[in-house]
PDB file of C-alpha atoms in Angstrom:
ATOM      1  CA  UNK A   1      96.004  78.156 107.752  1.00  0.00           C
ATOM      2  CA  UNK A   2      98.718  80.860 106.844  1.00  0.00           C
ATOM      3  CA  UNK A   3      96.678  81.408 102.934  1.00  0.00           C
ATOM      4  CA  UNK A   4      93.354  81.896 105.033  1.00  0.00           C
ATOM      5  CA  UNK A   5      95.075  84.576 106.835  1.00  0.00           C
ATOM      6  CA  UNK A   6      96.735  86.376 104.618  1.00  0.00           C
ATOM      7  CA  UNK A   7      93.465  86.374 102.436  1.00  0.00           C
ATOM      8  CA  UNK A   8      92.883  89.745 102.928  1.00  0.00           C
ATOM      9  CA  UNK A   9      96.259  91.437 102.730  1.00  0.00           C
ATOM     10  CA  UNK A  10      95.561  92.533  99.361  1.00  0.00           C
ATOM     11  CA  UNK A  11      92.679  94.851 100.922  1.00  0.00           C
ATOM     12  CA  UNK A  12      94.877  95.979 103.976  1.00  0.00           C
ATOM     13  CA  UNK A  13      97.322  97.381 101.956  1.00  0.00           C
ATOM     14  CA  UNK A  14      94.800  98.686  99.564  1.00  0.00           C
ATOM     15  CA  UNK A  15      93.387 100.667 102.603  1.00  0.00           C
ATOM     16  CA  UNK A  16      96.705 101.349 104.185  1.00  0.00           C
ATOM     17  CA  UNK A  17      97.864 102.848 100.661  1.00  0.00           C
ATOM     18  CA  UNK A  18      95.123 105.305 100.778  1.00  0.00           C
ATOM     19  CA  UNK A  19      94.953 106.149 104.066  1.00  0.00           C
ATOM     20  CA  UNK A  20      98.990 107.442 104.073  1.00  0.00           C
ATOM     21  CA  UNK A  21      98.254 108.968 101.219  1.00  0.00           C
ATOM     22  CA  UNK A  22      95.088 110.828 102.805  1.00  0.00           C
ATOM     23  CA  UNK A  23      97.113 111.572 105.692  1.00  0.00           C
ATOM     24  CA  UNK A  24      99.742 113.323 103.446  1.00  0.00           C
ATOM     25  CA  UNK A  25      97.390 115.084 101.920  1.00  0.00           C
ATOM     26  CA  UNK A  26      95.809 116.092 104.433  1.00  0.00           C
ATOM     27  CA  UNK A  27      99.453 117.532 105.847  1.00  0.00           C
ATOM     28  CA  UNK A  28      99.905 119.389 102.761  1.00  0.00           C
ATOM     29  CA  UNK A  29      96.164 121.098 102.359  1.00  0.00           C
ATOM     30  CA  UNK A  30      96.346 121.842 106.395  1.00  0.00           C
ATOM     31  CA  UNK A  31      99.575 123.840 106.361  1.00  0.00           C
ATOM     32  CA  UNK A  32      98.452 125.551 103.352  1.00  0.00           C
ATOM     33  CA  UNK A  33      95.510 126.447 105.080  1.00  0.00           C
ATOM     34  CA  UNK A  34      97.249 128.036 107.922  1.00  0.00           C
ATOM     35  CA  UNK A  35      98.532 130.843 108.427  1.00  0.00           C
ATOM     36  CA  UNK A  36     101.791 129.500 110.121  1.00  0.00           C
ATOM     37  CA  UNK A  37     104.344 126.979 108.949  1.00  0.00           C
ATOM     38  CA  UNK A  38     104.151 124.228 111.240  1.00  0.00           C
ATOM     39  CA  UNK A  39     106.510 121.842 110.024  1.00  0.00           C
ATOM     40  CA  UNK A  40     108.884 124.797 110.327  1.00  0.00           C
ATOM     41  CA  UNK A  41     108.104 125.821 113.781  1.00  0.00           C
ATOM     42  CA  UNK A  42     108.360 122.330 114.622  1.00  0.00           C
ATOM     43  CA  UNK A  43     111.617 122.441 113.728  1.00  0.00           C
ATOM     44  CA  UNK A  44     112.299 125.114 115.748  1.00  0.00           C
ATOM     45  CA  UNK A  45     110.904 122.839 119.018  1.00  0.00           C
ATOM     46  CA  UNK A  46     107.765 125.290 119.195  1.00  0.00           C
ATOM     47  CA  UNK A  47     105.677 123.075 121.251  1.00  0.00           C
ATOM     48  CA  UNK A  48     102.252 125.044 121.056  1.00  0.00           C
ATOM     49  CA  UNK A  49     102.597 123.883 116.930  1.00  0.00           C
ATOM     50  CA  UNK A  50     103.115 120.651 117.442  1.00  0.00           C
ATOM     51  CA  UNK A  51     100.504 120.217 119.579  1.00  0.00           C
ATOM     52  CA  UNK A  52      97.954 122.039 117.307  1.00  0.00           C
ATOM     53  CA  UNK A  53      99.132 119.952 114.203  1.00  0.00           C
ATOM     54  CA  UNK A  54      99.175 116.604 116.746  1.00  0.00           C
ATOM     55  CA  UNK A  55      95.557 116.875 117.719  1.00  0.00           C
ATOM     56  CA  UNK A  56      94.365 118.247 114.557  1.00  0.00           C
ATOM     57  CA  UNK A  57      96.094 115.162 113.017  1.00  0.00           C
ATOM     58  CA  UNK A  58      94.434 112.879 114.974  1.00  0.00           C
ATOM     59  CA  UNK A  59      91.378 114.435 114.692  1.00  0.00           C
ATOM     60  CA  UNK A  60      91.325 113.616 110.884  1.00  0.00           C
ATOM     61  CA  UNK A  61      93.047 109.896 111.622  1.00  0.00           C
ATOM     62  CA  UNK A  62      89.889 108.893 113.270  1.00  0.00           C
ATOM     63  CA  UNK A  63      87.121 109.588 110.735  1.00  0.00           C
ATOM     64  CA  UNK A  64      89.763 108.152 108.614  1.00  0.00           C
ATOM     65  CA  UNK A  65      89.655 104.909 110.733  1.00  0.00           C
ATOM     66  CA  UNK A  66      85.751 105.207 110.520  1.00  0.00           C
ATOM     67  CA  UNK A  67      85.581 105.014 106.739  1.00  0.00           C
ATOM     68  CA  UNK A  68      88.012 102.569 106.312  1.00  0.00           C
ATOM     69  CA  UNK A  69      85.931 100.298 108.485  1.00  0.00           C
ATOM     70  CA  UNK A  70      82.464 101.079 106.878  1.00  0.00           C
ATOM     71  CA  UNK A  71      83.956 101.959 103.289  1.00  0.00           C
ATOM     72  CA  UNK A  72      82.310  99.246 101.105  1.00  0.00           C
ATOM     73  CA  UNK A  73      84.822 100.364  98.476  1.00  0.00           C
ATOM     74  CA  UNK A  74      87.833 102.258  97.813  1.00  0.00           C
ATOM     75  CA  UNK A  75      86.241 104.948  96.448  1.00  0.00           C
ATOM     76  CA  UNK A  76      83.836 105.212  99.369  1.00  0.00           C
ATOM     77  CA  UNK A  77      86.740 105.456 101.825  1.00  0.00           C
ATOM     78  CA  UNK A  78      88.312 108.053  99.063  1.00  0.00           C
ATOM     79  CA  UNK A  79      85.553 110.190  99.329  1.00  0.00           C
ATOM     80  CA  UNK A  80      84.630 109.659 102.870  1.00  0.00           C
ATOM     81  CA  UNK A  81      88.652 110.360 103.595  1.00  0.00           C
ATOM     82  CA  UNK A  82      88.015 113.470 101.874  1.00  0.00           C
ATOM     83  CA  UNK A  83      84.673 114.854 103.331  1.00  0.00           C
ATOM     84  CA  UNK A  84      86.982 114.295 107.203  1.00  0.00           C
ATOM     85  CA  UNK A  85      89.576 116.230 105.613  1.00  0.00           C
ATOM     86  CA  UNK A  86      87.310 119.011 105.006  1.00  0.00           C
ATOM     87  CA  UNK A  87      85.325 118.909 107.824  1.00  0.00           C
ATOM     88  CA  UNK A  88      89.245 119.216 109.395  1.00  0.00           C
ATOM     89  CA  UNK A  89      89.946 122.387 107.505  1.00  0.00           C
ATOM     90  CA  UNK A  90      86.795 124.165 108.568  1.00  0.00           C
ATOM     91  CA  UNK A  91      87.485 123.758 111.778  1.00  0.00           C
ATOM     92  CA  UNK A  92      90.382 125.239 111.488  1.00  0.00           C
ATOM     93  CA  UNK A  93      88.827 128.592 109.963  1.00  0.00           C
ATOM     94  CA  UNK A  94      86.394 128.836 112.784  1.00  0.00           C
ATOM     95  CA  UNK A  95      88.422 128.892 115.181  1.00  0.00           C
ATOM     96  CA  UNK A  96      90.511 131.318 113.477  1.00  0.00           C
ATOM     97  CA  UNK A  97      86.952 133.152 113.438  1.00  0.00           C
ATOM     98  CA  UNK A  98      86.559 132.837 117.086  1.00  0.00           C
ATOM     99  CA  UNK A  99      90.592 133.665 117.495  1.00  0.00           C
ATOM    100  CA  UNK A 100      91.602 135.867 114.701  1.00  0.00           C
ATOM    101  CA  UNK A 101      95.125 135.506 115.887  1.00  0.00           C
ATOM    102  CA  UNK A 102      95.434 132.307 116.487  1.00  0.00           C
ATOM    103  CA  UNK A 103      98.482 132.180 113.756  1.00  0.00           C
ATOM    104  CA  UNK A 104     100.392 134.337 115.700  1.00  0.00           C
ATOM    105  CA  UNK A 105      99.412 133.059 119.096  1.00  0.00           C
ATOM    106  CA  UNK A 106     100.615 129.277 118.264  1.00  0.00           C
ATOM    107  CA  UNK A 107     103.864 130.609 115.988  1.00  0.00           C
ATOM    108  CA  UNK A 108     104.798 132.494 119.381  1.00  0.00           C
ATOM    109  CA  UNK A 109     104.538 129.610 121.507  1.00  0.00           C
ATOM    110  CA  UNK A 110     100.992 130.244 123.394  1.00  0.00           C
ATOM    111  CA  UNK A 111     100.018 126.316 124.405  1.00  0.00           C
ATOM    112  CA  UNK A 112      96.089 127.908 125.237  1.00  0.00           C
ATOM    113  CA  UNK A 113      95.860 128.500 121.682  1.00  0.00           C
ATOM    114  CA  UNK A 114      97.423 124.961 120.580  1.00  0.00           C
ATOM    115  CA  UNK A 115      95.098 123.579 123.008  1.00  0.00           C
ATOM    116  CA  UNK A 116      92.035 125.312 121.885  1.00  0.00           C
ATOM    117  CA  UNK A 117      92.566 124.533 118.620  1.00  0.00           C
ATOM    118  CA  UNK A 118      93.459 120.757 119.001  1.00  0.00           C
ATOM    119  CA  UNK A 119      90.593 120.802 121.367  1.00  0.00           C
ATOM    120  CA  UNK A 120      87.986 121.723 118.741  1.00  0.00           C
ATOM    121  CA  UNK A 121      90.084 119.925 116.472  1.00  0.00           C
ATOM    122  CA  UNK A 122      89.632 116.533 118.149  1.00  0.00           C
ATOM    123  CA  UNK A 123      86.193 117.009 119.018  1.00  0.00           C
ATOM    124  CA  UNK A 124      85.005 117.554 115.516  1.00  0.00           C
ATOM    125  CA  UNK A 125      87.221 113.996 114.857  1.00  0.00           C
ATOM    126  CA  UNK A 126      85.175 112.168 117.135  1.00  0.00           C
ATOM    127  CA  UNK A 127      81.967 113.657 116.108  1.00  0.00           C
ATOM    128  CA  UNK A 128      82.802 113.054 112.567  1.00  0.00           C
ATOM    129  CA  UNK A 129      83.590 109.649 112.929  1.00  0.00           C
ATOM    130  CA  UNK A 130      80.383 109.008 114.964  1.00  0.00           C
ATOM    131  CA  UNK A 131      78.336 110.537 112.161  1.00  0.00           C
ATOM    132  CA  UNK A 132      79.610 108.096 109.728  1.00  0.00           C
ATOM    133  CA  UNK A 133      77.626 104.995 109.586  1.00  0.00           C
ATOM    134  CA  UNK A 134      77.176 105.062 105.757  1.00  0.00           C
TER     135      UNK A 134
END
């Protein structure tokens, strides 16, 4: 009974592999791709960045979740991990678009930019998700 149910913890940790390593990547392209240091400004207990990095961070984790669940393979989930990371740092640019100093708004501590931001964030997270039924 215990061998039946550990038959698949070779594939969980397969996908749980990849997906911190997504995640970390996804950290490291993200704050590259801001203008603002977040891990910094976290450090500093600016609340408006973590709450922008929080939501935008969960708004990647879910597509995540969606390709590990319809990923047929590793490499689909790779590349389907990928495409929510991008979709992730687009959104960030158009907001920026929409709020050309959004940078400056969260780095000074402005939550209704944070919020915006994790708002659209999010949003695009769901959607994504949704939209993958490969």
């Amino acid at each position: 009974m215990v061998a039946s149910s550990l038959a698949g913890l070779a594939d969980f940790l397969i996908f749980f592999v990849l997906a911190v390593a997504l995640v970390g990547l996804y950290l490291a392209v993200y704050t590259l791709a801001s203008m603002h240091n977040e891990f910094a400004l976290i450090r500093e207990n600016v609340i408006s960045a973590a709450t922008a990095l929080g939501f935008s961070l969960v708004g990647f984790a879910l597509p995540l979740a969606s390709a590990i669940v319809h990923a047929q393979t590793i490499v689909d989930c790779l590349v389907w991990g990928l495409v929510a990371l991008a979709v992730q740092i687009l959104v960030y640019w158009l907001v920026r678009i929409a709020m050309p100093n959004l940078s400056q708004r969260i780095a000074g501590g402005e939550m209704a930019a944070a919020l915006f931001l994790g708002a659209a964030s999010l949003a695009a997270g769901i959607i994504n998700a949704a939209a993958m039924t490969f």
